[in-house]
mmCIF file of C-alpha atoms in Angstrom:
data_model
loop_
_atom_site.group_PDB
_atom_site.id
_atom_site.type_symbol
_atom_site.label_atom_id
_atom_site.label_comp_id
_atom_site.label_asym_id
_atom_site.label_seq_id
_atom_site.Cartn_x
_atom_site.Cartn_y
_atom_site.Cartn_z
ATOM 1 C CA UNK P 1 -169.339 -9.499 13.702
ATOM 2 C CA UNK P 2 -168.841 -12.836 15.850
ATOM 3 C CA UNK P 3 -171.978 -12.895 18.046
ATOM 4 C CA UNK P 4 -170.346 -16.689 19.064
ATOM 5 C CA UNK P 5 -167.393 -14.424 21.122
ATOM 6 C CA UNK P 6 -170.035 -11.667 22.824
ATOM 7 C CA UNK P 7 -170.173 -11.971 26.692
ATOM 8 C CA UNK P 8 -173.358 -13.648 27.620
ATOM 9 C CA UNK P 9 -175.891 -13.340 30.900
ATOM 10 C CA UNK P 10 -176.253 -15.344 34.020
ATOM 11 C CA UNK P 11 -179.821 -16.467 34.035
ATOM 12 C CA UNK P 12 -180.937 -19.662 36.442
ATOM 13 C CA UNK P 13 -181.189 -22.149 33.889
ATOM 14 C CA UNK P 14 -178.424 -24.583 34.064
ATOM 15 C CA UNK P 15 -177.296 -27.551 32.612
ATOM 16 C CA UNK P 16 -174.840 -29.236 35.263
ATOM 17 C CA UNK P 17 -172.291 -32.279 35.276
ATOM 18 C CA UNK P 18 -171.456 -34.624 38.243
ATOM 19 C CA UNK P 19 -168.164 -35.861 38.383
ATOM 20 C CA UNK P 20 -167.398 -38.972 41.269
ATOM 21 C CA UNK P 21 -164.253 -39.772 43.093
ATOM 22 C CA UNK P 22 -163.759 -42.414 45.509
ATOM 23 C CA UNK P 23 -161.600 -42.145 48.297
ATOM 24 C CA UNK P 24 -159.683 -44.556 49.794
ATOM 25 C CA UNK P 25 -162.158 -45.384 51.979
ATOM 26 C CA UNK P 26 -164.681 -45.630 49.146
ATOM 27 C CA UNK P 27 -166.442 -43.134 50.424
ATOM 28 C CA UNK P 28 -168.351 -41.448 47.085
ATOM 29 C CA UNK P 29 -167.340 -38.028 46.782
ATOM 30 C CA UNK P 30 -169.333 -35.598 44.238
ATOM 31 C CA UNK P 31 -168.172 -33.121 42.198
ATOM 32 C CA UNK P 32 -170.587 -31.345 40.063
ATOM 33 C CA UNK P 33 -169.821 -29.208 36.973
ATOM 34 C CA UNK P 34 -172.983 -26.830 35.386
ATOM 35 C CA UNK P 35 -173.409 -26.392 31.966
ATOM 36 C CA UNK P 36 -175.514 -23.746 30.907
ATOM 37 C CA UNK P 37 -176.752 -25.004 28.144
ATOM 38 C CA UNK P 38 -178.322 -23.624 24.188
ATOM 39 C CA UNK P 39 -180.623 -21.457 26.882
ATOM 40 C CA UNK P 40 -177.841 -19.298 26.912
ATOM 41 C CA UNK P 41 -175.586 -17.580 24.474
ATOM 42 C CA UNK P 42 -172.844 -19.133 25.005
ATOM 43 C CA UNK P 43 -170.039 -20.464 22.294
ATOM 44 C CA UNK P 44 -169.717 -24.152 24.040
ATOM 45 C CA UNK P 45 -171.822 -26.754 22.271
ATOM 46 C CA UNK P 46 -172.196 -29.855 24.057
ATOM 47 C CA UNK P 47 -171.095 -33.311 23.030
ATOM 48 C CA UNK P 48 -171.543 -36.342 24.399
ATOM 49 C CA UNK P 49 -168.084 -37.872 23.050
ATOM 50 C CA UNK P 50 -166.343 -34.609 24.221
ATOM 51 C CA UNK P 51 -167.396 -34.102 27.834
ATOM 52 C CA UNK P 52 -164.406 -34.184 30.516
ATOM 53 C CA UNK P 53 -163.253 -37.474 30.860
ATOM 54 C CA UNK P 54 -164.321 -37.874 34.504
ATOM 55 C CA UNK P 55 -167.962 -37.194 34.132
ATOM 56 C CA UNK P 56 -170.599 -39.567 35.482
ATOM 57 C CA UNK P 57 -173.419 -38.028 36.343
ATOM 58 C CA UNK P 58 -175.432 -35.115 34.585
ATOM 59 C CA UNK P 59 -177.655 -33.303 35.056
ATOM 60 C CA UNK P 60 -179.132 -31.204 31.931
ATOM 61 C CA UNK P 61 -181.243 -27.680 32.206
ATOM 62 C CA UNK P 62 -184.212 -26.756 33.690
ATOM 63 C CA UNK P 63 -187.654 -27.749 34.016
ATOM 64 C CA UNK P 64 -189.484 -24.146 34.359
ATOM 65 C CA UNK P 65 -192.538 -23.545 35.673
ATOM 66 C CA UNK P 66 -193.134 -20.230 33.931
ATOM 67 C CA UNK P 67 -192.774 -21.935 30.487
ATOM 68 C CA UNK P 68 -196.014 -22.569 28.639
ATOM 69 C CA UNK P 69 -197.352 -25.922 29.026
ATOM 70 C CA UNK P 70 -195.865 -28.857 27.367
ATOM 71 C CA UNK P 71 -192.192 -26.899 26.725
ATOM 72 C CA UNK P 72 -191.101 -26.908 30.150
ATOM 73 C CA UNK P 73 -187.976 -28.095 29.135
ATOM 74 C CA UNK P 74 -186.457 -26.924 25.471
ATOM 75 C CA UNK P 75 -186.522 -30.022 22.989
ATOM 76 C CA UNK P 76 -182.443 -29.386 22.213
ATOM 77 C CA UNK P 77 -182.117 -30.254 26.135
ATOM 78 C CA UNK P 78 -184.686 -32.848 25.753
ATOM 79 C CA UNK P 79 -182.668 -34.491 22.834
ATOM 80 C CA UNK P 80 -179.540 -34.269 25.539
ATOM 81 C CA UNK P 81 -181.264 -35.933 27.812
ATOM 82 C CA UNK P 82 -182.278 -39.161 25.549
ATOM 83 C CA UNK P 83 -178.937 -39.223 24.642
ATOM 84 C CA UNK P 84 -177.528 -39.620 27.874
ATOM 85 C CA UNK P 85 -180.109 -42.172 29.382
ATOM 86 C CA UNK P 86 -179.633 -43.991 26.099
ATOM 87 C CA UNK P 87 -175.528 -44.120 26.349
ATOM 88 C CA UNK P 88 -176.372 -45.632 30.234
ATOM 89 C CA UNK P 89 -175.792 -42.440 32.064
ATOM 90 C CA UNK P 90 -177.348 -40.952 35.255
ATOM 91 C CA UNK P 91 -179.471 -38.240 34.455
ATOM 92 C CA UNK P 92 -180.781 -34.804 36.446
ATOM 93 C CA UNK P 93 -182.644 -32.163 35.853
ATOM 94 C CA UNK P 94 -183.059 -28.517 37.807
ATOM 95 C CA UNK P 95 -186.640 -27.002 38.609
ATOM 96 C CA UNK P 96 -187.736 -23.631 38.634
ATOM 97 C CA UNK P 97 -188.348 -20.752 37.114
ATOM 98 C CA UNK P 98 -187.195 -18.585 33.782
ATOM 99 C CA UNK P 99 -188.263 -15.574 34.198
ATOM 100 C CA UNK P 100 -189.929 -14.501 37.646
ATOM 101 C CA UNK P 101 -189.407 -17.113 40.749
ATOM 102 C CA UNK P 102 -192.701 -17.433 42.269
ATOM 103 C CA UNK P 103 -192.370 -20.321 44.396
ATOM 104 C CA UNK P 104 -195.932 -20.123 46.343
ATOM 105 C CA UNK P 105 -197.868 -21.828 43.438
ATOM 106 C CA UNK P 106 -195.827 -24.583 43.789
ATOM 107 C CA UNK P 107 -195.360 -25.068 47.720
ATOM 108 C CA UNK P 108 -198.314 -23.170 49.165
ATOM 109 C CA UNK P 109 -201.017 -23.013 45.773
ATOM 110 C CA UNK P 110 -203.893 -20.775 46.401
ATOM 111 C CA UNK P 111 -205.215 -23.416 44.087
ATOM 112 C CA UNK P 112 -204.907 -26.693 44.448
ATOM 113 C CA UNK P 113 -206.610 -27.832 41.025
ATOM 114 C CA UNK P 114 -204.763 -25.251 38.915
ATOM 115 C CA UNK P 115 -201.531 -26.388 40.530
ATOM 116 C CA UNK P 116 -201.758 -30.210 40.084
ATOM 117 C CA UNK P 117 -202.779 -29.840 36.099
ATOM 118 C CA UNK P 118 -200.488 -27.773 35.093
ATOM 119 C CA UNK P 119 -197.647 -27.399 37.673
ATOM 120 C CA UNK P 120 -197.618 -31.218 39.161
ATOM 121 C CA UNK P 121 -198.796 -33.145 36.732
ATOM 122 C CA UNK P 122 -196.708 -31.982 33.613
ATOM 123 C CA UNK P 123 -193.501 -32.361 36.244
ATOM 124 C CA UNK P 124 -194.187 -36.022 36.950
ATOM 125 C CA UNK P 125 -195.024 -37.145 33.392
ATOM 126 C CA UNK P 126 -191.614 -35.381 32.611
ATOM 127 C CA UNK P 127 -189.475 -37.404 35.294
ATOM 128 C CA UNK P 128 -191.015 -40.305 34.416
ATOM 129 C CA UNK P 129 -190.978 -40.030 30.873
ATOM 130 C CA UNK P 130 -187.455 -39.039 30.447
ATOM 131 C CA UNK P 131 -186.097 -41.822 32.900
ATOM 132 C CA UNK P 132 -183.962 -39.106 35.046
ATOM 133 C CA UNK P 133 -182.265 -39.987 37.949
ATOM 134 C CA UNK P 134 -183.245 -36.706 40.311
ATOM 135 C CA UNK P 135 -183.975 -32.887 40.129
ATOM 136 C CA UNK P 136 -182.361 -30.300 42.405
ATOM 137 C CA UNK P 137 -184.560 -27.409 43.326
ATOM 138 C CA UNK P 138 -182.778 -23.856 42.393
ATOM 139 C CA UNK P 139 -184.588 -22.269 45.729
ATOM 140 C CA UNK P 140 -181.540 -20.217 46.107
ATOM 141 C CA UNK P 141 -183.571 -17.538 47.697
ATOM 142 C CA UNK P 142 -185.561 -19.276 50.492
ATOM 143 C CA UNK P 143 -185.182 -16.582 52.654
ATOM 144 C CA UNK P 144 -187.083 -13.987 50.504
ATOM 145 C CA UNK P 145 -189.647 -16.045 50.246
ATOM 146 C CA UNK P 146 -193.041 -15.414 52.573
ATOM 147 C CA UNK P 147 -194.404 -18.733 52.698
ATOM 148 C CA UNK P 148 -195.367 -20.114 56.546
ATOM 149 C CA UNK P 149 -194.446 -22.750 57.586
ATOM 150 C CA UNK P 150 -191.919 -23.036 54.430
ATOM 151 C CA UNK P 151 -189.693 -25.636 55.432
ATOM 152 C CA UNK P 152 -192.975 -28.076 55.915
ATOM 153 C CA UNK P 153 -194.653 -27.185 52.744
ATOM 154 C CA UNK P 154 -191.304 -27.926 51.095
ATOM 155 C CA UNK P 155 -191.323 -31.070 52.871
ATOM 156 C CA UNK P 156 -194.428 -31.917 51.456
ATOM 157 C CA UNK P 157 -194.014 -31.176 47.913
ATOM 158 C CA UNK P 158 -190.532 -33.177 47.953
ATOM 159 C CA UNK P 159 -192.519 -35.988 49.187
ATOM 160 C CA UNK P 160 -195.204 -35.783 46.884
ATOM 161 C CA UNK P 161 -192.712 -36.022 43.735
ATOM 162 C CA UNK P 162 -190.908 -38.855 45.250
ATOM 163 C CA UNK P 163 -194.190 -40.746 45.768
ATOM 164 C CA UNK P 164 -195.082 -40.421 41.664
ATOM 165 C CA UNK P 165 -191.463 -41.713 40.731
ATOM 166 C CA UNK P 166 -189.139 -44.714 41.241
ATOM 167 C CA UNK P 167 -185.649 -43.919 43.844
ATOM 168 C CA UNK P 168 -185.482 -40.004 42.431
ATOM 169 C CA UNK P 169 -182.992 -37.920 44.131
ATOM 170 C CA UNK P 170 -184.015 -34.370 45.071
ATOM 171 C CA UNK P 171 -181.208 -31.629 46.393
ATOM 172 C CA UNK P 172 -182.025 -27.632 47.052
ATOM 173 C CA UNK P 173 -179.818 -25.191 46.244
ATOM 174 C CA UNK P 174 -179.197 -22.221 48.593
ATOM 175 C CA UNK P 175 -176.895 -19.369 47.892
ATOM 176 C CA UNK P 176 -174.465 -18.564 50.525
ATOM 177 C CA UNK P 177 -175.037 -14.765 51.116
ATOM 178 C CA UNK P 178 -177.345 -16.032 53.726
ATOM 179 C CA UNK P 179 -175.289 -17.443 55.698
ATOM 180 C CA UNK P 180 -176.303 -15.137 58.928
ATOM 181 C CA UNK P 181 -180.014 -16.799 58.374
ATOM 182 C CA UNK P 182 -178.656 -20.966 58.337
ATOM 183 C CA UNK P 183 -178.647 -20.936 61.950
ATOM 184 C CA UNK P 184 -182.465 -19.942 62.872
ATOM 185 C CA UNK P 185 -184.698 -22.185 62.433
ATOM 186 C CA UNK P 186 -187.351 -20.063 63.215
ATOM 187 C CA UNK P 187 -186.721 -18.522 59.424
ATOM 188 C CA UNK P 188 -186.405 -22.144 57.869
ATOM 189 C CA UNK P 189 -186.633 -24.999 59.841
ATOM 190 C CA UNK P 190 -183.389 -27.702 57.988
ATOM 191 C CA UNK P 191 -184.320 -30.449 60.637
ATOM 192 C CA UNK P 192 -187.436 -30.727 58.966
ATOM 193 C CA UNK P 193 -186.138 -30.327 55.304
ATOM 194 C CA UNK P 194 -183.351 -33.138 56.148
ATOM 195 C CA UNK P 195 -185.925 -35.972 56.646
ATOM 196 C CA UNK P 196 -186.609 -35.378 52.509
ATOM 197 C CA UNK P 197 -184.055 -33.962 50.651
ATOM 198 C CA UNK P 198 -180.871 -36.124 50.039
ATOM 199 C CA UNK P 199 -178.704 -33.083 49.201
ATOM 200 C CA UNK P 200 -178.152 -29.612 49.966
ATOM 201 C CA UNK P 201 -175.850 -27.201 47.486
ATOM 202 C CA UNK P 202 -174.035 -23.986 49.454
ATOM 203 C CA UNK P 203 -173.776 -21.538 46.225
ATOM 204 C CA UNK P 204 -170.005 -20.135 47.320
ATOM 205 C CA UNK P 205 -170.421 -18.218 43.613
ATOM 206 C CA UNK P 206 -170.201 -13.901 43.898
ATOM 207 C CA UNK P 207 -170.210 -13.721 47.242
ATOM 208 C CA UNK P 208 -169.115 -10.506 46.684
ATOM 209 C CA UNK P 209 -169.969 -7.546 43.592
ATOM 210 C CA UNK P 210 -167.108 -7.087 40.707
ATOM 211 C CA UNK P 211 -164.812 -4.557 41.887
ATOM 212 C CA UNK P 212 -161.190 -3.668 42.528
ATOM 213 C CA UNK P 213 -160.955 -5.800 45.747
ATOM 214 C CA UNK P 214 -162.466 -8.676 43.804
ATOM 215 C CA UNK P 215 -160.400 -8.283 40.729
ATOM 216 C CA UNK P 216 -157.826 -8.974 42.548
ATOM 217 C CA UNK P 217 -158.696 -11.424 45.390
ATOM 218 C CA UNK P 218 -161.784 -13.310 43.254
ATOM 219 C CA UNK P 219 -165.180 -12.771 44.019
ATOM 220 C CA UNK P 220 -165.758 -15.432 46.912
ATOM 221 C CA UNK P 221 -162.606 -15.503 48.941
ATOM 222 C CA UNK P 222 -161.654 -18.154 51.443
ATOM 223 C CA UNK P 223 -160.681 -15.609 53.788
ATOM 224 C CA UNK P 224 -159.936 -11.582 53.760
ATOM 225 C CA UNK P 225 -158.653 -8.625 55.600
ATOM 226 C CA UNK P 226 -161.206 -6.803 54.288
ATOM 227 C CA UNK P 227 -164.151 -5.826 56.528
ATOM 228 C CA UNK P 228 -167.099 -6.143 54.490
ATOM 229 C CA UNK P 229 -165.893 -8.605 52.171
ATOM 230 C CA UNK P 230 -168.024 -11.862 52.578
ATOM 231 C CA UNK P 231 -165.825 -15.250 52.606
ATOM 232 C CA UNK P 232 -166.287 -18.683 52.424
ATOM 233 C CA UNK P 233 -165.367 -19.139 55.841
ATOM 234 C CA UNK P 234 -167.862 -17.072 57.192
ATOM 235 C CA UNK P 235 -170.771 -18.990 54.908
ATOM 236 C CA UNK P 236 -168.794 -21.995 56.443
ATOM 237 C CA UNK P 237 -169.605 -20.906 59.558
ATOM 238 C CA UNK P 238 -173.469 -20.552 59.206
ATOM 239 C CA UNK P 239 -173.387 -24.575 57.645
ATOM 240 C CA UNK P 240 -171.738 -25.212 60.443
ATOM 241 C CA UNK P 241 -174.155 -23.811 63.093
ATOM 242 C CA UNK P 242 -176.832 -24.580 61.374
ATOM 243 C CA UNK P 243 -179.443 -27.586 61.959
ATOM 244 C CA UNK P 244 -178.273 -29.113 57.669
ATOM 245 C CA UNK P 245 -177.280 -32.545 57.719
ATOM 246 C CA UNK P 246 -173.717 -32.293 57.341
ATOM 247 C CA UNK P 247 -173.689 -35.467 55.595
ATOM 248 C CA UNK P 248 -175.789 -33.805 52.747
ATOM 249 C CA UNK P 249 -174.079 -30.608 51.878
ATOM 250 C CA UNK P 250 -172.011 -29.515 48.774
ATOM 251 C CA UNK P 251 -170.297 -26.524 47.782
ATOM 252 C CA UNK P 252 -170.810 -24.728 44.928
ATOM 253 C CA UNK P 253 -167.783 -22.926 43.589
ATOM 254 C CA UNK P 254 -167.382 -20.294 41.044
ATOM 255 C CA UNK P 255 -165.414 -20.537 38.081
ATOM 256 C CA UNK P 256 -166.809 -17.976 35.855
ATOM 257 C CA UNK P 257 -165.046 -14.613 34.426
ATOM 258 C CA UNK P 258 -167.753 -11.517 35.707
ATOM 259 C CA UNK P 259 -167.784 -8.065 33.905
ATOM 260 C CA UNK P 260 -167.525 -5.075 35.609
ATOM 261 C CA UNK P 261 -170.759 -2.793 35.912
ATOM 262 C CA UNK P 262 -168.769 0.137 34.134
ATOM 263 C CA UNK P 263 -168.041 -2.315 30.958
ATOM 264 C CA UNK P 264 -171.051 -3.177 30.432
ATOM 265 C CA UNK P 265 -173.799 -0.802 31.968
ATOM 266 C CA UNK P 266 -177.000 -2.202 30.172
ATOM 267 C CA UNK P 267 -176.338 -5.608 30.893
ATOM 268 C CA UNK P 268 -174.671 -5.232 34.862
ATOM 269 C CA UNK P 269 -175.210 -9.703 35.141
ATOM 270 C CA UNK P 270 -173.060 -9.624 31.763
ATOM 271 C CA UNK P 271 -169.925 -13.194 32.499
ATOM 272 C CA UNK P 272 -167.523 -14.189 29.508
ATOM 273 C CA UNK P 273 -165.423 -17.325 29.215
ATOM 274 C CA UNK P 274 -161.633 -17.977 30.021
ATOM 275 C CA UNK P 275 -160.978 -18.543 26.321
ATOM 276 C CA UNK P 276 -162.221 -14.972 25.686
ATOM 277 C CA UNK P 277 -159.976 -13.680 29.137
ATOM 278 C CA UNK P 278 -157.072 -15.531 27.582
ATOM 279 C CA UNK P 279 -156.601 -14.026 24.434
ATOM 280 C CA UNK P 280 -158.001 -11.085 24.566
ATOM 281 C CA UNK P 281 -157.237 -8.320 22.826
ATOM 282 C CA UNK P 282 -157.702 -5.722 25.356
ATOM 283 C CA UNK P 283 -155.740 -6.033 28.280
ATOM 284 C CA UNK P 284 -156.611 -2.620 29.581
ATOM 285 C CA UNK P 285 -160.682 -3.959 29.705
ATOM 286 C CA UNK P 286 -159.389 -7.909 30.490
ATOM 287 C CA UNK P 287 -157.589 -6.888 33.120
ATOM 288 C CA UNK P 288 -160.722 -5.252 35.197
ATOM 289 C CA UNK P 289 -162.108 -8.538 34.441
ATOM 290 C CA UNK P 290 -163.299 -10.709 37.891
ATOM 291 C CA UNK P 291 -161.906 -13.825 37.980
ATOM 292 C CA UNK P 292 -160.369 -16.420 40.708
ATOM 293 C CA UNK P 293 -157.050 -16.392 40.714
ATOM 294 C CA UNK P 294 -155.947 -19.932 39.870
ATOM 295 C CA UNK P 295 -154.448 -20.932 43.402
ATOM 296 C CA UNK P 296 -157.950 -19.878 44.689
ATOM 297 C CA UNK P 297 -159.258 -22.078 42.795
ATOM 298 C CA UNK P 298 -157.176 -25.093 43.894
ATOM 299 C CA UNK P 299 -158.114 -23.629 47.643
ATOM 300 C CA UNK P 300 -161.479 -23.476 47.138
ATOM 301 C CA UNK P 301 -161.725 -27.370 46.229
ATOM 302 C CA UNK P 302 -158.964 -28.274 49.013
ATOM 303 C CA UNK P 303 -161.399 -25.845 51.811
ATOM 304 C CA UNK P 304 -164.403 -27.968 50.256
ATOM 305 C CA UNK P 305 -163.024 -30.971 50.610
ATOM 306 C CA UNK P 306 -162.843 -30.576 54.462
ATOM 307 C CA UNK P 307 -166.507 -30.120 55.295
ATOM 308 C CA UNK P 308 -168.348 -31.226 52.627
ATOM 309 C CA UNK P 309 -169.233 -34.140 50.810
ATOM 310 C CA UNK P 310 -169.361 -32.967 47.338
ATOM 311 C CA UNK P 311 -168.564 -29.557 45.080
ATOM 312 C CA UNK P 312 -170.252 -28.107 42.255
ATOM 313 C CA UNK P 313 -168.651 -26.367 39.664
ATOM 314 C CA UNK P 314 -170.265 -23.088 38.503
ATOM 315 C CA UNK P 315 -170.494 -23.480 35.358
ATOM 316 C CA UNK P 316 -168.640 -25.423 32.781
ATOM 317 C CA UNK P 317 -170.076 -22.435 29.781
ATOM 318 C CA UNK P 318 -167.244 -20.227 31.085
ATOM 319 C CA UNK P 319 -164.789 -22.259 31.211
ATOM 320 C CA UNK P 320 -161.250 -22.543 28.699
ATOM 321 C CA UNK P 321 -162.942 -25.465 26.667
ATOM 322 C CA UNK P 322 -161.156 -23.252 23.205
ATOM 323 C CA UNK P 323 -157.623 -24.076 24.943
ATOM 324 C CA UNK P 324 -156.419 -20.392 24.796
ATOM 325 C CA UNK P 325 -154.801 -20.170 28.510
ATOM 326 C CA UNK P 326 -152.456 -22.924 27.426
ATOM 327 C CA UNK P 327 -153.311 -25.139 30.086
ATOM 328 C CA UNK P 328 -154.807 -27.801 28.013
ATOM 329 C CA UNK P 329 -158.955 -27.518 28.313
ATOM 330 C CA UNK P 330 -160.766 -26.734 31.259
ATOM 331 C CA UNK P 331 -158.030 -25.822 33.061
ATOM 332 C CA UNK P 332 -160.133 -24.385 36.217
ATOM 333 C CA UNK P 333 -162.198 -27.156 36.546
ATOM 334 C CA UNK P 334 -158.743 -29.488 37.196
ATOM 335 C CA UNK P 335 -157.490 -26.413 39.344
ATOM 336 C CA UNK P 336 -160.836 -27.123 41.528
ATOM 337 C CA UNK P 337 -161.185 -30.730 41.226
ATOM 338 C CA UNK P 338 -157.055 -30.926 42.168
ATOM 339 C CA UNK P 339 -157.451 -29.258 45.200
ATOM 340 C CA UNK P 340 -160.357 -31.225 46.142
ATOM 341 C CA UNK P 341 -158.406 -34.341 45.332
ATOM 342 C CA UNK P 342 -155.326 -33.010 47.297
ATOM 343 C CA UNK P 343 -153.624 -33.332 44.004
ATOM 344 C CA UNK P 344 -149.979 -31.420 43.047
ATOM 345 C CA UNK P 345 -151.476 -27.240 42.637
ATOM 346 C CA UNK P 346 -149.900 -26.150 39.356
ATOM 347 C CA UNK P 347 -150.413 -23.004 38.018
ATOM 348 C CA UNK P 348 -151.650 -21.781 34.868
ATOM 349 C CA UNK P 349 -149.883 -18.358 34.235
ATOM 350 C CA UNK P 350 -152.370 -16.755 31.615
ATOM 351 C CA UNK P 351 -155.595 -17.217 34.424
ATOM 352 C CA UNK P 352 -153.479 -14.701 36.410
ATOM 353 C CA UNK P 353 -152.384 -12.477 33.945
ATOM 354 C CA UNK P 354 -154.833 -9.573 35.886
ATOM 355 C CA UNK P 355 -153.261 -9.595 38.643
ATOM 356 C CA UNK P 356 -149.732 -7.957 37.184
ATOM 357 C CA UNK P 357 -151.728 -4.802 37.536
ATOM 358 C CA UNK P 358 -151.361 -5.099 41.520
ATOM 359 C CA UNK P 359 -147.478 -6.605 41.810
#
C-alpha cells in the first residue's frame, strides 16, 4: 500500500511561505503560502531549489510549547531553517502549541519562574540562535480563551520578545468564525494589541463544515443565498467594524481539498491534496470532495486585494505540486495570487470536475 497517497490531518503546525508583489505605487503587498511541513503526513517534500518561483519570505513550522524542552522545533525544520538564512532568505517561525493550546502559561503564568525557564527562555535562545526574521502567534482562538485583561497581557508578552531580539516581526492569527466578536472591545481590546503587533492574519479557511452546500459553493464563500452559511463578507464586515489597524491585516484563504465526515468517520479533520482530487480513481467519493471552485479562488484573492494588505495561502501541502490537474503546478495558488494581482482568471477544468454533479 502507498501510505505517501493516504489523506492526512489538519493539525496547527505549519510551515508557511511569503510571497511579495509591488504595486505600482511600490506599495509591498504580502502574499503568504503555508507549508505544513514533515510534521504532517503529507507526500510534498520541500526543496529549496524547487519552491514557487515568487517566494521571498518563509516562514518554517512551529515552535511548540507543549514539546519537551530543547525540541521545540523538529531538527528536519531546524535544518530548513539554516538553509534558508544561509541561501540569504527571510525567515519566520509560528508559536504555539501541538497538542492542547493552553495559552495562560504563556500570557498570564501562575508562575512566573517556571514560565521564564522553560517557556521564555528556550523561545528567545531559539530566535536568536536561528537568525529568524519574526514569529506569528497561531492564537486563532482568542475568544475562548479566559484570560483578563487578555489583550494587555498579550501586549506584554509581544513586548517582552521584541525586547530579547534585534527588529523581529510578530503577527497573530485569528480565525474568522468570530467575526460577530471583532467589534467589542470589551472581549479583546485590538487598540491595545495594535501598538505591538505589526500584523494581523483573518483565517477565511472552513468557514463553513463539508457538506452538500459546500461541495458545491467551497467552504468559505464570498457571498451566499444561503441563510446560515458564513461568508467572507460577513467576516469582512467584523474587520471592518472593528478597532484592527487596517493597515495590518491579511487574509488567509483556503486552498485545501476537505473530506467529508461520512468518508472518513474516525478521522472527521481528515484534507487530501489536488493531485490526489485530480486523478482519482473514484469519482463517486472525489466528487463529495470540498473544494473551491477555481473562479472562487481567483475571487477570493481579487475580494482580498480590496481591504487588505496581504493574503495567506492555506496551505501549500494540499496543493497540485504532482501536476495531475493539468494546469502546470500549483495551479490554485496562481488562481489566488492572479486574482489578487488582477491578473487574466483562467480556468483549470479538472479543479471543477465536482461540480458536473450539480449542472
Amino acid at each position: 500500500m502507498d501510505t505517501g497517497h493516504l489523506p492526512f490531518c489538519v493539525r496547527n503546525t505549519k510551515l508557511v511561505l511569503f510571497w511579495t508583489f509591488w504595486d505600482e505605487s511600490c506599495v509591498k503587498n504580502q502574499v503568504i503560502c503555508n507549508i505544513a511541513g514533515e510534521i504532517w503526513k503529507s507526500t510534498y517534500i520541500f526543496n529549496i531549489t524547487q519552491l514557487p518561483e515568487r517566494c521571498e519570505i518563509i516562514t518554517v513550522a512551529q515552535f511548540a510549547f507543549d514539546r519537551i524542552e530543547g525540541h521545540q522545533i523538529l531538527e528536519s525544520d531546524k535544518g530548513t531553517i539554516t538553509s534558508l538564512v544561509e541561501a540569504n532568505k527571510t525567515v519566520y517561525t509560528r508559536i504555539g502549541f501541538v497538542y492542547e493550546d493552553d495559552w495562560p502559561t504563556i500570557f498570564d503564568p501562575p508562575d512566573a519562574g517556571v514560565f521564564q525557564k522553560d517557556f521564555f527562555e528556550p523561545l528567545i535562545n531559539f530566535l536568536n540562535a536561528s537568525k529568524v526574521n519574526g514569529i506569528l502567534i497561531y492564537c486563532e482562538y482568542i475568544y475562548d480563551i479566559t484570560i483578563i485583561d487578555f489583550a494587555v497581557k498579550l501586549s506584554n508578552f509581544v513586548s517582552a520578545v521584541k525586547n530579547k531580539t534585534d527588529n523581529l516581526i510578530v503577527g497573530l492569527i485569528i480565525s474568522g468564525s468570530y467575526y460577530e466578536n471583532f467589534p467589542n472591545n470589551s472581549l479583546f481590546d485590538f487598540s491595545i494589541t495594535n501598538e505591538v503587533l505589526d500584523l494581523y492574519v483573518i483565517n477565511w479557511s472552513a468557514l463553513n463544515l463539508c457538506d452538500n452546500d459546500t461541495v458545491k459553493y467551497g467552504l468559505s464563500p464570498i457571498t451566499s443565498n444561503i441563510s446560515d452559511m458564513v461568508t467572507i463578507e460577513q467576516v469582512n464586515g467584523g474587520v471592518t467594524n472593528s478597532s484592527m489597524d487596517k493597515s495590518k491585516i491579511h487574509a488567509m484563504i483556503e486552498m485545501l481539498p476537505v473530506i467529508p465526515k461520512n468518508l472518513v468517520p474516525k478521522n472527521p479533520g481528515c484534507i487530501t491534496t489536488y493531485s490526489i482530487y485530480c486523478s482519482s480513481t473514484n469519482p463517486t467519493n472525489s466528487s463529495q470532495w470540498c473544494t473551491n471552485p477555481s473562479k472562487l479562488s481567483y475571487d477570493q484573492g481579487a475580494y482580498a486585494k480590496q481591504y487588505y494588505v496581504g493574503i495567506v495561502l492555506e496551505l501549500l501541502d494540499t496543493e497540485d505540486y504532482e501536476g495531475f490537474c493539468e494546469c502546470g503546478k500549483f495551479p490554485v495558488s496562481n488562481l489566488i495570487i492572479d486574482g489578487w494581482t488582477a491578473s487574466p482568471f483562467k480556468t483549470c477544468p479538472k479543479l471543477d470536475h465536482n461540480l458536473t454533479d450539480f449542472n
